[in-house]
Amino acid sequence: MTSRNLRAIGVFTALAFALAWLLALPLWFGDGLASPWFTVVATATMMTPAIAALVVVFFVERPEQKAWTLGLWPLRPVRRVLGYGVLGILVSIALVLVALPIGALLGVYPADFANLSGFQQVLDEQAGGVEIPIPLGALILVQLAVLPLAAFVNLIPALGEELGWRGWLLPKLMPLGTLPALLVSGVIWGLWHAPLILLGYNYPDAPGWLGLTAMVTMCVLVGAVFGWLRLRSASVWPAALAHAAFNGAGGTFLLFTTAGEHVDTTQATILGWSGWIVPLVLVVVLVATGQFSSAKHPSRPA
């Protein structure tokens, strides 16, 4: 790791964190997560890693191949990039969904897979007593079928993060070794969420330190999967699609809950410890089968 790389990483990290905190200040001094501006702030915050990466690339490093340095281009071999893009979408959705029955088996996710009473309750509240003619099961299937489309709907904000975390940062950390690079990038990604997590976002029932610790752990594990997609494809696009699909599938835990039951996200869903089991196993399998060691290093031209 050269001093030049360390300087660039320091500038990138400081800028990404500072911008995230700056955008969150109105929430901290206002109504917090209840603010009508929350969605705008959260979406804008997702763009801060991309801004930090662009500043470093254009004003600090100034490489000749800027788009390539960020993993945006070239998109070749096309089959490889497209293949890992599709794989990223499917794997992300699977990680989110599989966390639910695992949480139910471990007794931390109050599931009602048979009667879907929680989803029925939500529909009844939204419909205002009007009977919905479509069977509940069919509505669930539609919800699940359209999940891959979320990868494209959410792609721009997800790219705002991935351009920084996996597009630029991960390759810069690769001189540390693949596993240390994945660990460090995951920790940085997790801590970057602090302005919103400490307000209660994602972990409303947990004290701030526990919510942030859980977020960092989840980001290390899921970030390693996104990192694998980046390294194998030598492109940021599969990781961005995976991130977009991951975010789009995040609310599916509401489809299968028991009516009237509360979901503790420090324990259940992909955010909680029971949801980390499958991504941990997946990362271990990828490491054991040499999927990282044989990955295409994105810091060298294809």
mmCIF file with all atom_site columns, N, CA and C in Angstrom, residues 100-168:
data_model
loop_
_atom_site.group_PDB
_atom_site.id
_atom_site.type_symbol
_atom_site.label_atom_id
_atom_site.label_alt_id
_atom_site.label_comp_id
_atom_site.label_asym_id
_atom_site.label_entity_id
_atom_site.label_seq_id
_atom_site.pdbx_PDB_ins_code
_atom_site.Cartn_x
_atom_site.Cartn_y
_atom_site.Cartn_z
_atom_site.occupancy
_atom_site.B_iso_or_equiv
_atom_site.pdbx_formal_charge
_atom_site.auth_seq_id
_atom_site.auth_comp_id
_atom_site.auth_asym_id
_atom_site.auth_atom_id
_atom_site.pdbx_PDB_model_num
ATOM 1   N N  . LEU A 1 100 ? -35.642 -15.207 6.223   1.00 0.00 ? 100 LEU A N  1
ATOM 2   C CA . LEU A 1 100 ? -36.928 -15.244 6.924   1.00 0.00 ? 100 LEU A CA 1
ATOM 3   C C  . LEU A 1 100 ? -37.266 -16.630 7.486   1.00 0.00 ? 100 LEU A C  1
ATOM 4   N N  . PRO A 1 101 ? -37.243 -17.704 6.690   1.00 0.00 ? 101 PRO A N  1
ATOM 5   C CA . PRO A 1 101 ? -37.508 -19.016 7.298   1.00 0.00 ? 101 PRO A CA 1
ATOM 6   C C  . PRO A 1 101 ? -36.444 -19.429 8.312   1.00 0.00 ? 101 PRO A C  1
ATOM 7   N N  . ILE A 1 102 ? -35.216 -19.008 8.100   1.00 0.00 ? 102 ILE A N  1
ATOM 8   C CA . ILE A 1 102 ? -34.170 -19.321 9.089   1.00 0.00 ? 102 ILE A CA 1
ATOM 9   C C  . ILE A 1 102 ? -34.493 -18.629 10.408  1.00 0.00 ? 102 ILE A C  1
ATOM 10  N N  . GLY A 1 103 ? -34.878 -17.359 10.324  1.00 0.00 ? 103 GLY A N  1
ATOM 11  C CA . GLY A 1 103 ? -35.264 -16.644 11.537  1.00 0.00 ? 103 GLY A CA 1
ATOM 12  C C  . GLY A 1 103 ? -36.468 -17.277 12.213  1.00 0.00 ? 103 GLY A C  1
ATOM 13  N N  . ALA A 1 104 ? -37.414 -17.769 11.401  1.00 0.00 ? 104 ALA A N  1
ATOM 14  C CA . ALA A 1 104 ? -38.588 -18.432 11.969  1.00 0.00 ? 104 ALA A CA 1
ATOM 15  C C  . ALA A 1 104 ? -38.195 -19.728 12.675  1.00 0.00 ? 104 ALA A C  1
ATOM 16  N N  . LEU A 1 105 ? -37.305 -20.503 12.051  1.00 0.00 ? 105 LEU A N  1
ATOM 17  C CA . LEU A 1 105 ? -36.855 -21.759 12.661  1.00 0.00 ? 105 LEU A CA 1
ATOM 18  C C  . LEU A 1 105 ? -36.117 -21.512 13.977  1.00 0.00 ? 105 LEU A C  1
ATOM 19  N N  . LEU A 1 106 ? -35.410 -20.405 14.044  1.00 0.00 ? 106 LEU A N  1
ATOM 20  C CA . LEU A 1 106 ? -34.653 -20.077 15.257  1.00 0.00 ? 106 LEU A CA 1
ATOM 21  C C  . LEU A 1 106 ? -35.492 -19.337 16.284  1.00 0.00 ? 106 LEU A C  1
ATOM 22  N N  . GLY A 1 107 ? -36.742 -19.061 15.931  1.00 0.00 ? 107 GLY A N  1
ATOM 23  C CA . GLY A 1 107 ? -37.663 -18.453 16.887  1.00 0.00 ? 107 GLY A CA 1
ATOM 24  C C  . GLY A 1 107 ? -37.530 -16.958 17.069  1.00 0.00 ? 107 GLY A C  1
ATOM 25  N N  . VAL A 1 108 ? -36.865 -16.278 16.125  1.00 0.00 ? 108 VAL A N  1
ATOM 26  C CA . VAL A 1 108 ? -36.687 -14.832 16.278  1.00 0.00 ? 108 VAL A CA 1
ATOM 27  C C  . VAL A 1 108 ? -37.494 -14.027 15.256  1.00 0.00 ? 108 VAL A C  1
ATOM 28  N N  . TYR A 1 109 ? -38.070 -14.706 14.284  1.00 0.00 ? 109 TYR A N  1
ATOM 29  C CA . TYR A 1 109 ? -38.912 -14.032 13.288  1.00 0.00 ? 109 TYR A CA 1
ATOM 30  C C  . TYR A 1 109 ? -40.331 -14.573 13.404  1.00 0.00 ? 109 TYR A C  1
ATOM 31  N N  . PRO A 1 110 ? -41.293 -13.732 13.788  1.00 0.00 ? 110 PRO A N  1
ATOM 32  C CA . PRO A 1 110 ? -42.676 -14.192 13.992  1.00 0.00 ? 110 PRO A CA 1
ATOM 33  C C  . PRO A 1 110 ? -43.393 -14.410 12.666  1.00 0.00 ? 110 PRO A C  1
ATOM 34  N N  . ALA A 1 111 ? -43.170 -15.539 12.055  1.00 0.00 ? 111 ALA A N  1
ATOM 35  C CA . ALA A 1 111 ? -43.677 -15.802 10.708  1.00 0.00 ? 111 ALA A CA 1
ATOM 36  C C  . ALA A 1 111 ? -45.068 -16.424 10.734  1.00 0.00 ? 111 ALA A C  1
ATOM 37  N N  . ASP A 1 112 ? -45.809 -16.120 9.686   1.00 0.00 ? 112 ASP A N  1
ATOM 38  C CA . ASP A 1 112 ? -47.087 -16.787 9.434   1.00 0.00 ? 112 ASP A CA 1
ATOM 39  C C  . ASP A 1 112 ? -47.139 -17.097 7.937   1.00 0.00 ? 112 ASP A C  1
ATOM 40  N N  . PHE A 1 113 ? -46.373 -18.098 7.534   1.00 0.00 ? 113 PHE A N  1
ATOM 41  C CA . PHE A 1 113 ? -46.281 -18.455 6.124   1.00 0.00 ? 113 PHE A CA 1
ATOM 42  C C  . PHE A 1 113 ? -47.569 -19.097 5.605   1.00 0.00 ? 113 PHE A C  1
ATOM 43  N N  . ALA A 1 114 ? -48.354 -19.670 6.506   1.00 0.00 ? 114 ALA A N  1
ATOM 44  C CA . ALA A 1 114 ? -49.569 -20.378 6.087   1.00 0.00 ? 114 ALA A CA 1
ATOM 45  C C  . ALA A 1 114 ? -50.726 -19.410 5.822   1.00 0.00 ? 114 ALA A C  1
ATOM 46  N N  . ASN A 1 115 ? -50.985 -18.530 6.765   1.00 0.00 ? 115 ASN A N  1
ATOM 47  C CA . ASN A 1 115 ? -52.161 -17.661 6.656   1.00 0.00 ? 115 ASN A CA 1
ATOM 48  C C  . ASN A 1 115 ? -51.843 -16.232 6.234   1.00 0.00 ? 115 ASN A C  1
ATOM 49  N N  . LEU A 1 116 ? -50.556 -15.858 6.299   1.00 0.00 ? 116 LEU A N  1
ATOM 50  C CA . LEU A 1 116 ? -50.125 -14.513 5.888   1.00 0.00 ? 116 LEU A CA 1
ATOM 51  C C  . LEU A 1 116 ? -50.938 -13.425 6.595   1.00 0.00 ? 116 LEU A C  1
ATOM 52  N N  . SER A 1 117 ? -51.137 -13.624 7.896   1.00 0.00 ? 117 SER A N  1
ATOM 53  C CA . SER A 1 117 ? -52.032 -12.735 8.642   1.00 0.00 ? 117 SER A CA 1
ATOM 54  C C  . SER A 1 117 ? -51.495 -11.310 8.735   1.00 0.00 ? 117 SER A C  1
ATOM 55  N N  . GLY A 1 118 ? -50.182 -11.163 8.823   1.00 0.00 ? 118 GLY A N  1
ATOM 56  C CA . GLY A 1 118 ? -49.614 -9.818  8.890   1.00 0.00 ? 118 GLY A CA 1
ATOM 57  C C  . GLY A 1 118 ? -49.856 -9.037  7.616   1.00 0.00 ? 118 GLY A C  1
ATOM 58  N N  . PHE A 1 119 ? -49.662 -9.693  6.483   1.00 0.00 ? 119 PHE A N  1
ATOM 59  C CA . PHE A 1 119 ? -49.890 -9.052  5.190   1.00 0.00 ? 119 PHE A CA 1
ATOM 60  C C  . PHE A 1 119 ? -51.371 -8.738  5.011   1.00 0.00 ? 119 PHE A C  1
ATOM 61  N N  . GLN A 1 120 ? -52.226 -9.658  5.463   1.00 0.00 ? 120 GLN A N  1
ATOM 62  C CA . GLN A 1 120 ? -53.676 -9.433  5.393   1.00 0.00 ? 120 GLN A CA 1
ATOM 63  C C  . GLN A 1 120 ? -54.075 -8.212  6.213   1.00 0.00 ? 120 GLN A C  1
ATOM 64  N N  . GLN A 1 121 ? -53.458 -8.069  7.376   1.00 0.00 ? 121 GLN A N  1
ATOM 65  C CA . GLN A 1 121 ? -53.755 -6.917  8.229   1.00 0.00 ? 121 GLN A CA 1
ATOM 66  C C  . GLN A 1 121 ? -53.366 -5.604  7.550   1.00 0.00 ? 121 GLN A C  1
ATOM 67  N N  . VAL A 1 122 ? -52.189 -5.596  6.908   1.00 0.00 ? 122 VAL A N  1
ATOM 68  C CA . VAL A 1 122 ? -51.737 -4.401  6.197   1.00 0.00 ? 122 VAL A CA 1
ATOM 69  C C  . VAL A 1 122 ? -52.694 -4.063  5.063   1.00 0.00 ? 122 VAL A C  1
ATOM 70  N N  . LEU A 1 123 ? -53.106 -5.077  4.308   1.00 0.00 ? 123 LEU A N  1
ATOM 71  C CA . LEU A 1 123 ? -54.041 -4.846  3.192   1.00 0.00 ? 123 LEU A CA 1
ATOM 72  C C  . LEU A 1 123 ? -55.378 -4.301  3.689   1.00 0.00 ? 123 LEU A C  1
ATOM 73  N N  . ASP A 1 124 ? -55.863 -4.862  4.795   1.00 0.00 ? 124 ASP A N  1
ATOM 74  C CA . ASP A 1 124 ? -57.140 -4.407  5.342   1.00 0.00 ? 124 ASP A CA 1
ATOM 75  C C  . ASP A 1 124 ? -57.067 -2.944  5.757   1.00 0.00 ? 124 ASP A C  1
ATOM 76  N N  . GLU A 1 125 ? -55.954 -2.566  6.357   1.00 0.00 ? 125 GLU A N  1
ATOM 77  C CA . GLU A 1 125 ? -55.779 -1.174  6.783   1.00 0.00 ? 125 GLU A CA 1
ATOM 78  C C  . GLU A 1 125 ? -55.713 -0.234  5.586   1.00 0.00 ? 125 GLU A C  1
ATOM 79  N N  . GLN A 1 126 ? -55.020 -0.678  4.537   1.00 0.00 ? 126 GLN A N  1
ATOM 80  C CA . GLN A 1 126 ? -54.881 0.169   3.359   1.00 0.00 ? 126 GLN A CA 1
ATOM 81  C C  . GLN A 1 126 ? -56.163 0.245   2.541   1.00 0.00 ? 126 GLN A C  1
ATOM 82  N N  . ALA A 1 127 ? -56.919 -0.843  2.515   1.00 0.00 ? 127 ALA A N  1
ATOM 83  C CA . ALA A 1 127 ? -58.141 -0.890  1.712   1.00 0.00 ? 127 ALA A CA 1
ATOM 84  C C  . ALA A 1 127 ? -59.321 -0.237  2.403   1.00 0.00 ? 127 ALA A C  1
ATOM 85  N N  . GLY A 1 128 ? -59.180 0.024   3.692   1.00 0.00 ? 128 GLY A N  1
ATOM 86  C CA . GLY A 1 128 ? -60.260 0.691   4.417   1.00 0.00 ? 128 GLY A CA 1
ATOM 87  C C  . GLY A 1 128 ? -61.537 -0.133  4.486   1.00 0.00 ? 128 GLY A C  1
ATOM 88  N N  . GLY A 1 129 ? -61.407 -1.443  4.598   1.00 0.00 ? 129 GLY A N  1
ATOM 89  C CA . GLY A 1 129 ? -62.573 -2.309  4.716   1.00 0.00 ? 129 GLY A CA 1
ATOM 90  C C  . GLY A 1 129 ? -63.103 -2.822  3.399   1.00 0.00 ? 129 GLY A C  1
ATOM 91  N N  . VAL A 1 130 ? -62.579 -2.323  2.280   1.00 0.00 ? 130 VAL A N  1
ATOM 92  C CA . VAL A 1 130 ? -63.026 -2.792  0.969   1.00 0.00 ? 130 VAL A CA 1
ATOM 93  C C  . VAL A 1 130 ? -62.361 -4.133  0.656   1.00 0.00 ? 130 VAL A C  1
ATOM 94  N N  . GLU A 1 131 ? -63.154 -5.118  0.278   1.00 0.00 ? 131 GLU A N  1
ATOM 95  C CA . GLU A 1 131 ? -62.599 -6.448  0.011   1.00 0.00 ? 131 GLU A CA 1
ATOM 96  C C  . GLU A 1 131 ? -61.808 -6.446  -1.299  1.00 0.00 ? 131 GLU A C  1
ATOM 97  N N  . ILE A 1 132 ? -60.616 -6.998  -1.244  1.00 0.00 ? 132 ILE A N  1
ATOM 98  C CA . ILE A 1 132 ? -59.766 -7.091  -2.430  1.00 0.00 ? 132 ILE A CA 1
ATOM 99  C C  . ILE A 1 132 ? -60.067 -8.406  -3.138  1.00 0.00 ? 132 ILE A C  1
ATOM 100 N N  . PRO A 1 133 ? -60.432 -8.375  -4.427  1.00 0.00 ? 133 PRO A N  1
ATOM 101 C CA . PRO A 1 133 ? -60.875 -9.589  -5.125  1.00 0.00 ? 133 PRO A CA 1
ATOM 102 C C  . PRO A 1 133 ? -59.755 -10.570 -5.454  1.00 0.00 ? 133 PRO A C  1
ATOM 103 N N  . ILE A 1 134 ? -58.514 -10.160 -5.331  1.00 0.00 ? 134 ILE A N  1
ATOM 104 C CA . ILE A 1 134 ? -57.391 -11.026 -5.688  1.00 0.00 ? 134 ILE A CA 1
ATOM 105 C C  . ILE A 1 134 ? -56.980 -11.866 -4.483  1.00 0.00 ? 134 ILE A C  1
ATOM 106 N N  . PRO A 1 135 ? -56.799 -13.174 -4.653  1.00 0.00 ? 135 PRO A N  1
ATOM 107 C CA . PRO A 1 135 ? -56.376 -14.018 -3.534  1.00 0.00 ? 135 PRO A CA 1
ATOM 108 C C  . PRO A 1 135 ? -55.052 -13.542 -2.932  1.00 0.00 ? 135 PRO A C  1
ATOM 109 N N  . LEU A 1 136 ? -54.925 -13.721 -1.628  1.00 0.00 ? 136 LEU A N  1
ATOM 110 C CA . LEU A 1 136 ? -53.741 -13.255 -0.910  1.00 0.00 ? 136 LEU A CA 1
ATOM 111 C C  . LEU A 1 136 ? -52.469 -13.892 -1.457  1.00 0.00 ? 136 LEU A C  1
ATOM 112 N N  . GLY A 1 137 ? -52.541 -15.194 -1.740  1.00 0.00 ? 137 GLY A N  1
ATOM 113 C CA . GLY A 1 137 ? -51.381 -15.902 -2.266  1.00 0.00 ? 137 GLY A CA 1
ATOM 114 C C  . GLY A 1 137 ? -50.919 -15.351 -3.601  1.00 0.00 ? 137 GLY A C  1
ATOM 115 N N  . ALA A 1 138 ? -51.888 -14.988 -4.434  1.00 0.00 ? 138 ALA A N  1
ATOM 116 C CA . ALA A 1 138 ? -51.543 -14.426 -5.742  1.00 0.00 ? 138 ALA A CA 1
ATOM 117 C C  . ALA A 1 138 ? -50.846 -13.077 -5.591  1.00 0.00 ? 138 ALA A C  1
ATOM 118 N N  . LEU A 1 139 ? -51.298 -12.278 -4.634  1.00 0.00 ? 139 LEU A N  1
ATOM 119 C CA . LEU A 1 139 ? -50.654 -10.983 -4.389  1.00 0.00 ? 139 LEU A CA 1
ATOM 120 C C  . LEU A 1 139 ? -49.211 -11.163 -3.930  1.00 0.00 ? 139 LEU A C  1
ATOM 121 N N  . ILE A 1 140 ? -49.005 -12.164 -3.096  1.00 0.00 ? 140 ILE A N  1
ATOM 122 C CA . ILE A 1 140 ? -47.639 -12.446 -2.632  1.00 0.00 ? 140 ILE A CA 1
ATOM 123 C C  . ILE A 1 140 ? -46.751 -12.846 -3.803  1.00 0.00 ? 140 ILE A C  1
ATOM 124 N N  . LEU A 1 141 ? -47.266 -13.721 -4.671  1.00 0.00 ? 141 LEU A N  1
ATOM 125 C CA . LEU A 1 141 ? -46.489 -14.173 -5.828  1.00 0.00 ? 141 LEU A CA 1
ATOM 126 C C  . LEU A 1 141 ? -46.136 -13.004 -6.747  1.00 0.00 ? 141 LEU A C  1
ATOM 127 N N  . VAL A 1 142 ? -47.076 -12.085 -6.919  1.00 0.00 ? 142 VAL A N  1
ATOM 128 C CA . VAL A 1 142 ? -46.800 -10.901 -7.745  1.00 0.00 ? 142 VAL A CA 1
ATOM 129 C C  . VAL A 1 142 ? -45.705 -10.058 -7.109  1.00 0.00 ? 142 VAL A C  1
ATOM 130 N N  . GLN A 1 143 ? -45.807 -9.877  -5.810  1.00 0.00 ? 143 GLN A N  1
ATOM 131 C CA . GLN A 1 143 ? -44.797 -9.095  -5.082  1.00 0.00 ? 143 GLN A CA 1
ATOM 132 C C  . GLN A 1 143 ? -43.410 -9.711  -5.269  1.00 0.00 ? 143 GLN A C  1
ATOM 133 N N  . LEU A 1 144 ? -43.322 -11.020 -5.181  1.00 0.00 ? 144 LEU A N  1
ATOM 134 C CA . LEU A 1 144 ? -42.024 -11.698 -5.312  1.00 0.00 ? 144 LEU A CA 1
ATOM 135 C C  . LEU A 1 144 ? -41.547 -11.679 -6.765  1.00 0.00 ? 144 LEU A C  1
ATOM 136 N N  . ALA A 1 145 ? -42.483 -11.810 -7.702  1.00 0.00 ? 145 ALA A N  1
ATOM 137 C CA . ALA A 1 145 ? -42.106 -11.867 -9.117  1.00 0.00 ? 145 ALA A CA 1
ATOM 138 C C  . ALA A 1 145 ? -41.497 -10.559 -9.609  1.00 0.00 ? 145 ALA A C  1
ATOM 139 N N  . VAL A 1 146 ? -41.957 -9.443  -9.051  1.00 0.00 ? 146 VAL A N  1
ATOM 140 C CA . VAL A 1 146 ? -41.459 -8.146  -9.523  1.00 0.00 ? 146 VAL A CA 1
ATOM 141 C C  . VAL A 1 146 ? -40.191 -7.704  -8.798  1.00 0.00 ? 146 VAL A C  1
ATOM 142 N N  . LEU A 1 147 ? -39.712 -8.491  -7.838  1.00 0.00 ? 147 LEU A N  1
ATOM 143 C CA . LEU A 1 147 ? -38.509 -8.100  -7.100  1.00 0.00 ? 147 LEU A CA 1
ATOM 144 C C  . LEU A 1 147 ? -37.298 -7.846  -8.010  1.00 0.00 ? 147 LEU A C  1
ATOM 145 N N  . PRO A 1 148 ? -37.050 -8.686  -9.043  1.00 0.00 ? 148 PRO A N  1
ATOM 146 C CA . PRO A 1 148 ? -35.900 -8.385  -9.909  1.00 0.00 ? 148 PRO A CA 1
ATOM 147 C C  . PRO A 1 148 ? -35.985 -7.021  -10.590 1.00 0.00 ? 148 PRO A C  1
ATOM 148 N N  . LEU A 1 149 ? -37.207 -6.527  -10.832 1.00 0.00 ? 149 LEU A N  1
ATOM 149 C CA . LEU A 1 149 ? -37.357 -5.219  -11.458 1.00 0.00 ? 149 LEU A CA 1
ATOM 150 C C  . LEU A 1 149 ? -36.844 -4.105  -10.554 1.00 0.00 ? 149 LEU A C  1
ATOM 151 N N  . ALA A 1 150 ? -36.865 -4.350  -9.240  1.00 0.00 ? 150 ALA A N  1
ATOM 152 C CA . ALA A 1 150 ? -36.389 -3.346  -8.296  1.00 0.00 ? 150 ALA A CA 1
ATOM 153 C C  . ALA A 1 150 ? -34.914 -3.042  -8.495  1.00 0.00 ? 150 ALA A C  1
ATOM 154 N N  . ALA A 1 151 ? -34.184 -4.034  -9.046  1.00 0.00 ? 151 ALA A N  1
ATOM 155 C CA . ALA A 1 151 ? -32.762 -3.816  -9.300  1.00 0.00 ? 151 ALA A CA 1
ATOM 156 C C  . ALA A 1 151 ? -32.539 -2.694  -10.298 1.00 0.00 ? 151 ALA A C  1
ATOM 157 N N  . PHE A 1 152 ? -33.478 -2.504  -11.198 1.00 0.00 ? 152 PHE A N  1
ATOM 158 C CA . PHE A 1 152 ? -33.351 -1.456  -12.208 1.00 0.00 ? 152 PHE A CA 1
ATOM 159 C C  . PHE A 1 152 ? -33.988 -0.150  -11.738 1.00 0.00 ? 152 PHE A C  1
ATOM 160 N N  . VAL A 1 153 ? -35.059 -0.268  -10.969 1.00 0.00 ? 153 VAL A N  1
ATOM 161 C CA . VAL A 1 153 ? -35.695 0.926   -10.403 1.00 0.00 ? 153 VAL A CA 1
ATOM 162 C C  . VAL A 1 153 ? -34.754 1.616   -9.415  1.00 0.00 ? 153 VAL A C  1
ATOM 163 N N  . ASN A 1 154 ? -34.045 0.812   -8.622  1.00 0.00 ? 154 ASN A N  1
ATOM 164 C CA . ASN A 1 154 ? -33.164 1.352   -7.578  1.00 0.00 ? 154 ASN A CA 1
ATOM 165 C C  . ASN A 1 154 ? -31.713 1.498   -8.026  1.00 0.00 ? 154 ASN A C  1
ATOM 166 N N  . LEU A 1 155 ? -31.441 1.294   -9.301  1.00 0.00 ? 155 LEU A N  1
ATOM 167 C CA . LEU A 1 155 ? -30.050 1.203   -9.752  1.00 0.00 ? 155 LEU A CA 1
ATOM 168 C C  . LEU A 1 155 ? -29.256 2.492   -9.532  1.00 0.00 ? 155 LEU A C  1
ATOM 169 N N  . ILE A 1 156 ? -29.842 3.658   -9.826  1.00 0.00 ? 156 ILE A N  1
ATOM 170 C CA . ILE A 1 156 ? -29.091 4.901   -9.729  1.00 0.00 ? 156 ILE A CA 1
ATOM 171 C C  . ILE A 1 156 ? -28.638 5.194   -8.292  1.00 0.00 ? 156 ILE A C  1
ATOM 172 N N  . PRO A 1 157 ? -29.537 5.174   -7.296  1.00 0.00 ? 157 PRO A N  1
ATOM 173 C CA . PRO A 1 157 ? -29.057 5.394   -5.933  1.00 0.00 ? 157 PRO A CA 1
ATOM 174 C C  . PRO A 1 157 ? -28.095 4.309   -5.454  1.00 0.00 ? 157 PRO A C  1
ATOM 175 N N  . ALA A 1 158 ? -28.343 3.051   -5.866  1.00 0.00 ? 158 ALA A N  1
ATOM 176 C CA . ALA A 1 158 ? -27.424 1.979   -5.476  1.00 0.00 ? 158 ALA A CA 1
ATOM 177 C C  . ALA A 1 158 ? -26.047 2.188   -6.094  1.00 0.00 ? 158 ALA A C  1
ATOM 178 N N  . LEU A 1 159 ? -26.013 2.645   -7.338  1.00 0.00 ? 159 LEU A N  1
ATOM 179 C CA . LEU A 1 159 ? -24.744 2.956   -7.990  1.00 0.00 ? 159 LEU A CA 1
ATOM 180 C C  . LEU A 1 159 ? -24.047 4.101   -7.267  1.00 0.00 ? 159 LEU A C  1
ATOM 181 N N  . GLY A 1 160 ? -24.834 5.017   -6.705  1.00 0.00 ? 160 GLY A N  1
ATOM 182 C CA . GLY A 1 160 ? -24.246 6.096   -5.927  1.00 0.00 ? 160 GLY A CA 1
ATOM 183 C C  . GLY A 1 160 ? -23.384 5.576   -4.792  1.00 0.00 ? 160 GLY A C  1
ATOM 184 N N  . GLU A 1 161 ? -23.796 4.474   -4.176  1.00 0.00 ? 161 GLU A N  1
ATOM 185 C CA . GLU A 1 161 ? -22.968 3.849   -3.137  1.00 0.00 ? 161 GLU A CA 1
ATOM 186 C C  . GLU A 1 161 ? -21.863 2.994   -3.746  1.00 0.00 ? 161 GLU A C  1
ATOM 187 N N  . GLU A 1 162 ? -22.241 2.125   -4.672  1.00 0.00 ? 162 GLU A N  1
ATOM 188 C CA . GLU A 1 162 ? -21.288 1.144   -5.174  1.00 0.00 ? 162 GLU A CA 1
ATOM 189 C C  . GLU A 1 162 ? -20.132 1.764   -5.943  1.00 0.00 ? 162 GLU A C  1
ATOM 190 N N  . LEU A 1 163 ? -20.358 2.901   -6.580  1.00 0.00 ? 163 LEU A N  1
ATOM 191 C CA . LEU A 1 163 ? -19.267 3.573   -7.275  1.00 0.00 ? 163 LEU A CA 1
ATOM 192 C C  . LEU A 1 163 ? -18.146 3.908   -6.301  1.00 0.00 ? 163 LEU A C  1
ATOM 193 N N  . GLY A 1 164 ? -18.532 4.188   -5.057  1.00 0.00 ? 164 GLY A N  1
ATOM 194 C CA . GLY A 1 164 ? -17.529 4.458   -4.034  1.00 0.00 ? 164 GLY A CA 1
ATOM 195 C C  . GLY A 1 164 ? -16.992 3.201   -3.387  1.00 0.00 ? 164 GLY A C  1
ATOM 196 N N  . TRP A 1 165 ? -17.877 2.380   -2.814  1.00 0.00 ? 165 TRP A N  1
ATOM 197 C CA . TRP A 1 165 ? -17.440 1.248   -1.991  1.00 0.00 ? 165 TRP A CA 1
ATOM 198 C C  . TRP A 1 165 ? -16.746 0.157   -2.792  1.00 0.00 ? 165 TRP A C  1
ATOM 199 N N  . ARG A 1 166 ? -17.417 -0.380  -3.791  1.00 0.00 ? 166 ARG A N  1
ATOM 200 C CA . ARG A 1 166 ? -16.811 -1.457  -4.564  1.00 0.00 ? 166 ARG A CA 1
ATOM 201 C C  . ARG A 1 166 ? -16.184 -0.967  -5.864  1.00 0.00 ? 166 ARG A C  1
ATOM 202 N N  . GLY A 1 167 ? -16.718 0.111   -6.444  1.00 0.00 ? 167 GLY A N  1
ATOM 203 C CA . GLY A 1 167 ? -16.135 0.601   -7.692  1.00 0.00 ? 167 GLY A CA 1
ATOM 204 C C  . GLY A 1 167 ? -14.736 1.141   -7.498  1.00 0.00 ? 167 GLY A C  1
ATOM 205 N N  . TRP A 1 168 ? -14.556 2.011   -6.505  1.00 0.00 ? 168 TRP A N  1
ATOM 206 C CA . TRP A 1 168 ? -13.248 2.643   -6.306  1.00 0.00 ? 168 TRP A CA 1
ATOM 207 C C  . TRP A 1 168 ? -12.502 2.103   -5.094  1.00 0.00 ? 168 TRP A C  1
#
